[in-house]
Short mmCIF file of C-alpha atoms and ligand atoms in Angstrom, two decimals:
data_model
loop_
_atom_site.label_atom_id
_atom_site.label_comp_id
_atom_site.label_asym_id
_atom_site.label_seq_id
_atom_site.Cartn_x
_atom_site.Cartn_y
_atom_site.Cartn_z
CA UNK A 1 -174.26 77.33 36.44
CA UNK A 2 -176.51 75.67 38.97
CA UNK A 3 -175.54 73.63 42.02
CA UNK A 4 -173.32 70.57 41.66
CA UNK A 5 -174.82 67.08 41.81
CA UNK A 6 -173.40 63.62 42.63
CA UNK A 7 -172.50 61.30 39.75
CA UNK A 8 -170.82 58.51 41.75
CA UNK A 9 -171.35 55.08 40.20
CA UNK A 10 -172.95 56.37 36.99
CA UNK A 11 -172.29 54.97 33.52
CA UNK A 12 -171.56 57.49 30.76
CA UNK A 13 -173.02 55.93 27.62
CA UNK A 14 -175.16 58.69 26.13
CA UNK A 15 -175.52 62.28 27.36
CA UNK A 16 -179.29 62.13 26.99
CA UNK A 17 -179.19 60.16 30.29
CA UNK A 18 -177.89 63.28 32.10
CA UNK A 19 -179.65 66.41 33.31
CA UNK A 20 -178.43 69.89 32.52
CA UNK A 21 -177.18 70.23 36.13
CA UNK A 22 -175.21 67.00 35.79
CA UNK A 23 -173.58 68.13 32.54
CA UNK A 24 -172.74 71.48 34.16
CA UNK A 25 -171.18 69.65 37.12
CA UNK A 26 -168.91 67.75 34.73
CA UNK A 27 -167.95 70.97 32.91
CA UNK A 28 -167.22 72.76 36.19
CA UNK A 29 -165.06 69.83 37.36
CA UNK A 30 -163.27 69.78 33.98
CA UNK A 31 -162.45 73.48 34.38
CA UNK A 32 -161.04 72.74 37.83
CA UNK A 33 -158.99 69.79 36.48
CA UNK A 34 -157.51 72.10 33.83
CA UNK A 35 -156.60 74.76 36.39
CA UNK A 36 -155.01 72.14 38.67
CA UNK A 37 -152.86 70.93 35.75
CA UNK A 38 -151.87 74.45 34.73
CA UNK A 39 -150.80 75.47 38.25
CA UNK A 40 -149.18 72.10 38.96
CA UNK A 41 -151.43 71.25 41.92
CA UNK A 42 -151.47 67.48 42.57
CA UNK A 43 -154.96 66.00 42.42
CA UNK A 44 -154.56 62.28 42.96
CA UNK A 45 -158.23 61.81 43.75
CA UNK A 46 -158.30 58.28 42.26
CA UNK A 47 -155.15 57.07 44.08
CA UNK A 48 -154.77 53.31 43.57
CA UNK A 49 -157.82 52.97 41.30
CA UNK A 50 -157.68 51.17 37.96
CA UNK A 51 -159.42 51.72 34.64
CA UNK A 52 -159.74 49.02 31.95
CA UNK A 53 -159.69 50.60 28.48
CA UNK A 54 -161.12 48.30 25.80
CA UNK A 55 -160.56 49.26 22.16
CA UNK A 56 -162.29 47.58 19.21
CA UNK A 57 -161.12 50.41 16.91
CA UNK A 58 -158.01 52.61 16.56
CA UNK A 59 -157.56 55.78 18.61
CA UNK A 60 -154.99 58.48 19.30
CA UNK A 61 -156.78 61.07 21.47
CA UNK A 62 -159.09 58.81 23.45
CA UNK A 63 -156.42 56.29 24.30
CA UNK A 64 -153.73 58.78 25.27
CA UNK A 65 -156.00 61.22 27.13
CA UNK A 66 -157.62 58.47 29.21
CA UNK A 67 -154.30 56.80 29.98
CA UNK A 68 -152.58 60.06 30.92
CA UNK A 69 -155.72 61.23 32.73
CA UNK A 70 -156.08 58.23 35.05
CA UNK A 71 -152.31 58.43 35.78
CA UNK A 72 -152.58 62.10 36.73
CA UNK A 73 -155.46 61.21 39.06
CA UNK A 74 -153.20 58.72 40.86
CA UNK A 75 -154.64 55.61 39.21
CA UNK A 76 -153.61 53.18 36.51
CA UNK A 77 -155.06 52.48 33.06
CA UNK A 78 -154.86 49.12 31.26
CA UNK A 79 -154.98 49.32 27.47
CA UNK A 80 -156.89 46.26 26.22
CA UNK A 81 -157.06 45.70 22.48
CA UNK A 82 -160.30 43.74 21.97
CA UNK A 83 -158.43 41.56 19.47
CA UNK A 84 -156.17 40.32 22.26
CA UNK A 85 -158.99 39.52 24.70
CA UNK A 86 -160.95 36.26 24.85
CA UNK A 87 -163.81 38.33 23.36
CA UNK A 88 -162.23 37.58 19.99
CA UNK A 89 -162.64 33.85 20.70
CA UNK A 90 -166.27 34.16 21.66
CA UNK A 91 -166.31 35.02 25.37
CA UNK A 92 -169.41 37.13 25.83
CA UNK A 93 -169.50 40.83 26.63
CA UNK A 94 -171.55 39.94 29.72
CA UNK A 95 -168.90 37.56 31.10
CA UNK A 96 -166.11 39.99 30.20
CA UNK A 97 -167.94 42.74 32.10
CA UNK A 98 -168.44 40.54 35.17
CA UNK A 99 -164.80 39.41 35.22
CA UNK A 100 -163.32 42.88 34.69
CA UNK A 101 -165.53 44.19 37.51
CA UNK A 102 -163.65 41.89 39.92
CA UNK A 103 -160.33 43.59 39.02
CA UNK A 104 -160.90 47.21 38.10
CA UNK A 105 -162.77 50.29 39.35
CA UNK A 106 -164.02 51.49 35.97
CA UNK A 107 -164.24 50.45 32.32
CA UNK A 108 -163.88 52.68 29.26
CA UNK A 109 -164.74 51.10 25.91
CA UNK A 110 -164.54 52.12 22.25
CA UNK A 111 -166.83 49.84 20.27
CA UNK A 112 -168.50 49.45 16.91
CA UNK A 113 -172.05 48.65 18.06
CA UNK A 114 -173.49 50.91 20.76
CA UNK A 115 -175.21 47.84 22.20
CA UNK A 116 -171.78 46.57 23.26
CA UNK A 117 -171.25 49.47 25.69
CA UNK A 118 -174.84 49.07 26.88
CA UNK A 119 -174.20 45.38 27.56
CA UNK A 120 -170.92 46.13 29.32
CA UNK A 121 -172.78 48.59 31.55
CA UNK A 122 -175.62 46.15 32.16
CA UNK A 123 -173.35 43.37 33.41
CA UNK A 124 -170.48 45.31 35.00
CA UNK A 125 -170.82 46.54 38.55
CA UNK A 126 -168.31 49.35 38.02
CA UNK A 127 -168.98 52.51 35.96
CA UNK A 128 -168.70 52.14 32.17
CA UNK A 129 -167.65 55.08 29.99
CA UNK A 130 -168.34 55.16 26.26
CA UNK A 131 -165.13 56.12 24.42
CA UNK A 132 -167.08 56.23 21.09
CA UNK A 133 -169.65 53.90 19.62
CA UNK A 134 -171.46 53.97 16.28
CA UNK A 135 -174.19 56.01 18.03
CA UNK A 136 -172.48 58.52 20.27
CA UNK A 137 -169.26 60.10 21.51
CA UNK A 138 -170.16 61.64 24.87
CA UNK A 139 -166.60 62.38 26.06
CA UNK A 140 -165.98 64.32 22.85
CA UNK A 141 -169.06 66.50 23.30
CA UNK A 142 -168.13 67.34 26.89
CA UNK A 143 -164.67 68.46 25.75
CA UNK A 144 -166.34 70.38 22.90
CA UNK A 145 -168.63 72.36 25.20
CA UNK A 146 -165.77 72.98 27.64
CA UNK A 147 -163.94 74.53 24.66
CA UNK A 148 -166.96 76.58 23.55
CA UNK A 149 -167.42 77.88 27.10
CA UNK A 150 -163.75 78.92 27.24
CA UNK A 151 -163.74 80.62 23.86
CA UNK A 152 -167.20 82.22 23.88
CA UNK A 153 -167.68 82.71 27.63
CA UNK A 154 -171.08 80.99 27.58
CA UNK A 155 -173.01 78.13 25.99
CA UNK A 156 -176.53 79.50 26.32
CA UNK A 157 -177.53 81.15 23.04
CA UNK A 158 -174.33 80.23 21.15
CA UNK A 159 -175.04 79.19 17.55
CA UNK A 160 -173.27 75.84 17.03
CA UNK A 161 -173.43 74.68 13.41
CA UNK A 162 -172.42 71.13 12.51
CA UNK A 163 -171.86 70.51 8.79
CA UNK A 164 -171.46 66.98 7.42
CA UNK A 165 -172.51 63.47 8.36
CA UNK A 166 -175.28 62.97 10.96
CA UNK A 167 -173.03 60.59 12.89
CA UNK A 168 -171.97 59.69 16.45
CA UNK A 169 -170.13 62.99 16.97
CA UNK A 170 -173.09 64.99 15.61
CA UNK A 171 -175.47 63.11 17.93
CA UNK A 172 -173.53 63.93 21.10
CA UNK A 173 -172.98 67.55 20.02
CA UNK A 174 -176.75 67.92 19.43
CA UNK A 175 -177.74 66.30 22.72
CA UNK A 176 -175.32 68.19 24.97
CA UNK A 177 -175.79 71.50 23.14
CA UNK A 178 -179.56 71.49 23.35
CA UNK A 179 -179.45 70.48 27.03
CA UNK A 180 -177.06 73.36 27.75
CA UNK A 181 -179.13 76.01 25.93
CA UNK A 182 -177.18 76.37 22.67
CA UNK A 183 -178.77 76.99 19.26
CA UNK A 184 -177.69 73.81 17.50
CA UNK A 185 -177.92 73.65 13.71
CA UNK A 186 -177.08 70.55 11.67
CA UNK A 187 -176.64 70.48 7.88
CA UNK A 188 -176.32 67.12 6.14
CA UNK A 189 -176.92 65.75 2.64
CA UNK A 190 -180.31 64.10 2.24
CA UNK A 191 -180.19 60.55 3.52
CA UNK A 192 -177.38 61.31 6.00
CA UNK A 193 -179.44 63.04 8.70
CA UNK A 194 -178.94 62.28 12.40
CA UNK A 195 -180.94 59.44 13.94
CA UNK A 196 -184.61 60.43 14.33
CA UNK A 197 -184.56 59.63 18.05
CA UNK A 198 -181.74 62.10 18.56
CA UNK A 199 -183.59 64.79 16.58
CA UNK A 200 -186.62 64.30 18.86
CA UNK A 201 -184.43 64.48 21.98
CA UNK A 202 -182.73 67.63 20.67
CA UNK A 203 -186.10 69.33 20.09
CA UNK A 204 -187.34 68.34 23.54
CA UNK A 205 -184.09 69.39 25.25
CA UNK A 206 -184.14 72.74 23.45
CA UNK A 207 -187.72 73.44 24.53
CA UNK A 208 -186.63 72.91 28.15
CA UNK A 209 -183.31 74.80 28.03
CA UNK A 210 -184.26 77.84 25.94
CA UNK A 211 -181.97 76.66 23.15
CA UNK A 212 -183.08 75.50 19.71
CA UNK A 213 -182.48 72.82 17.12
CA UNK A 214 -182.68 73.12 13.32
CA UNK A 215 -181.90 70.65 10.55
CA UNK A 216 -180.87 71.87 7.07
CA UNK A 217 -179.71 70.36 3.80
CA UNK A 218 -178.09 73.60 2.65
CA UNK A 219 -174.70 74.25 4.29
CA UNK A 220 -174.64 77.95 3.30
CA UNK A 221 -177.96 78.67 5.01
CA UNK A 222 -176.90 76.64 8.02
CA UNK A 223 -173.63 78.46 8.71
CA UNK A 224 -175.17 81.95 8.48
CA UNK A 225 -174.13 83.87 11.62
CA UNK A 226 -172.51 80.79 13.17
CA UNK A 227 -170.47 81.23 16.34
CA UNK A 228 -169.09 77.71 15.92
CA UNK A 229 -168.63 75.66 12.76
CA UNK A 230 -168.02 71.99 13.47
CA UNK A 231 -167.34 69.14 11.08
CA UNK A 232 -166.21 65.50 11.19
CA UNK A 233 -165.06 62.89 8.68
CA UNK A 234 -167.48 61.87 5.91
CA UNK A 235 -166.90 58.14 6.48
CA UNK A 236 -166.56 57.00 10.09
CA UNK A 237 -164.65 53.96 11.28
CA UNK A 238 -166.53 50.93 10.02
CA UNK A 239 -167.84 52.78 6.92
CA UNK A 240 -164.65 52.51 4.87
CA UNK A 241 -166.47 50.65 2.05
CA UNK A 242 -168.71 53.70 1.52
CA UNK A 243 -165.87 56.24 1.54
CA UNK A 244 -165.72 56.79 -2.22
CA UNK A 245 -169.48 57.22 -2.63
CA UNK A 246 -169.57 59.54 0.38
CA UNK A 247 -166.78 61.73 -1.04
CA UNK A 248 -169.11 62.58 -3.94
CA UNK A 249 -172.26 63.09 -1.86
CA UNK A 250 -170.57 65.26 0.77
CA UNK A 251 -168.49 67.46 -1.57
CA UNK A 252 -170.88 70.48 -1.26
CA UNK A 253 -170.55 70.18 2.53
CA UNK A 254 -166.81 70.82 2.63
CA UNK A 255 -165.87 73.47 5.20
CA UNK A 256 -163.70 75.81 3.13
CA UNK A 257 -163.00 79.52 2.99
CA UNK A 258 -166.08 80.25 0.86
CA UNK A 259 -168.39 78.53 3.33
CA UNK A 260 -166.95 80.10 6.48
CA UNK A 261 -167.47 83.62 5.02
CA UNK A 262 -171.13 83.25 6.02
CA UNK A 263 -170.30 82.76 9.70
CA UNK A 264 -169.67 85.53 12.25
CA UNK A 265 -166.18 87.03 11.80
CA UNK A 266 -165.12 85.68 15.21
CA UNK A 267 -166.51 82.18 14.62
CA UNK A 268 -164.47 79.25 15.88
CA UNK A 269 -163.76 76.14 13.80
CA UNK A 270 -164.01 72.79 15.60
CA UNK A 271 -163.36 69.16 14.61
CA UNK A 272 -163.11 66.12 16.86
CA UNK A 273 -160.07 64.97 14.81
CA UNK A 274 -158.62 63.07 13.10
CA UNK A 275 -159.29 65.37 10.11
CA UNK A 276 -159.18 64.26 6.51
CA UNK A 277 -157.64 67.46 5.23
CA UNK A 278 -158.87 68.33 1.74
CA UNK A 279 -162.10 66.37 2.27
CA UNK A 280 -164.45 67.66 4.99
CA UNK A 281 -162.18 70.64 5.74
CA UNK A 282 -159.46 72.50 3.87
CA UNK A 283 -156.05 73.36 5.34
CA UNK A 284 -156.82 77.09 5.13
CA UNK A 285 -159.71 76.60 7.60
CA UNK A 286 -158.26 74.00 9.96
CA UNK A 287 -154.97 75.95 10.18
CA UNK A 288 -156.61 79.41 10.40
CA UNK A 289 -156.57 81.62 13.53
CA UNK A 290 -160.28 80.76 13.98
CA UNK A 291 -159.47 77.08 14.44
CA UNK A 292 -159.45 75.75 18.03
CA UNK A 293 -159.04 72.06 17.19
CA UNK A 294 -155.97 71.51 19.35
CA UNK A 295 -157.49 73.23 22.40
CA UNK A 296 -160.47 70.98 21.81
CA UNK A 297 -158.22 67.90 21.69
CA UNK A 298 -156.48 69.04 24.91
CA UNK A 299 -159.82 69.39 26.64
CA UNK A 300 -160.50 65.67 26.13
CA UNK A 301 -157.94 65.16 28.91
CA UNK A 302 -159.57 67.57 31.35
CA UNK A 303 -163.17 66.57 30.58
CA UNK A 304 -162.43 62.85 30.90
CA UNK A 305 -160.53 63.35 34.15
CA UNK A 306 -163.65 65.09 35.43
CA UNK A 307 -165.84 62.20 34.28
CA UNK A 308 -163.57 59.57 35.87
CA UNK A 309 -163.20 61.49 39.14
CA UNK A 310 -166.96 61.98 39.43
CA UNK A 311 -168.20 58.53 38.43
CA UNK A 312 -165.38 56.52 40.04
CA UNK A 313 -165.91 58.31 43.34
CA UNK A 314 -162.75 60.43 43.43
CA UNK A 315 -164.69 63.67 43.81
CA UNK A 316 -167.79 63.47 45.96
CA UNK A 317 -170.27 66.29 45.76
N1 CP B 401 -161.63 62.43 18.57
C1 CP B 401 -161.27 61.17 18.89
O1 CP B 401 -162.00 60.42 19.56
O2 CP B 401 -160.04 60.83 18.45
P1 CP B 401 -159.37 59.37 18.48
O3 CP B 401 -160.08 58.53 17.47
O4 CP B 401 -157.92 59.63 18.12
O5 CP B 401 -159.50 58.80 19.86
N1 NVA B 402 -167.11 59.88 13.43
C1 NVA B 402 -165.76 59.41 13.62
C2 NVA B 402 -165.18 59.99 14.86
C3 NVA B 402 -163.79 59.56 15.19
C4 NVA B 402 -163.26 60.14 16.45
C5 NVA B 402 -165.74 57.89 13.64
O1 NVA B 402 -166.65 57.30 14.26
O2 NVA B 402 -164.86 57.31 13.05
#
């Protein structure tokens, strides 16, 4: 890891906005947050600070890990269901951002359209953190690479294979992985590839980091010699109407015991959760000794505490 860099005041919307050194600073801080929790060392570095948490969609992990995380840092989190805000009655995102900035020290938002977090960030004068949009899930990818680093001892050169829909989770995994020097492989059905912009970024990032990026339509070829197999739901929130059609298209991309045979024997299985067991992954894989999904979920807490502490000024480097 290289030297640490300051992130005070930054928005966290898409990891492509961050350098490798910045991502490594977050991962290093996340490791420290985890150690502090495990040894019971108080770390109230955001004493008295507040975080508004806006949710347009349901959540278990993001909501609980942010709320517990800000509390452990000495601050307070306000859960705001977008349906209960004046947003529902037509108040603009811009005005909401300006008003919230007068009360709170940071905003985390889970939205449908990525533009909504971009607009929040544009008009707020406190840091805005993307808690999942239709384009990216940066907090998830940071927790994912924290987990990969713990389990594999490195990120550089690790073969990370994502099988399934080229969605928000895939985008952030591709961006962070290629910035951090991983060999990222994505296998999707035709027509469900990641966004072309993200593919271009991944190729550029890989050329700079010594990693690589490959896109396949054959899951068996993709998982060959994988260190990590990662999957996510076939229909994301907001795509419920397509769920039945997608179940047919994605069937050959199910992560099951036949597919994982092609990976390295010590591969790890990852999933952002929630899992649709029996669809994108079978019980025998998600419940196998190779599965690290609950460590990955735990790391959301540590990674997001690192993000909050760094961008909300609790840890100055
Ligand atoms: N992985 C994730 O973001 O989970 P939630 O939808 O439960 O927040
Ligand atoms: N791709 C999924 C991730 C949920 C955490 C979705 O957007 O619904």
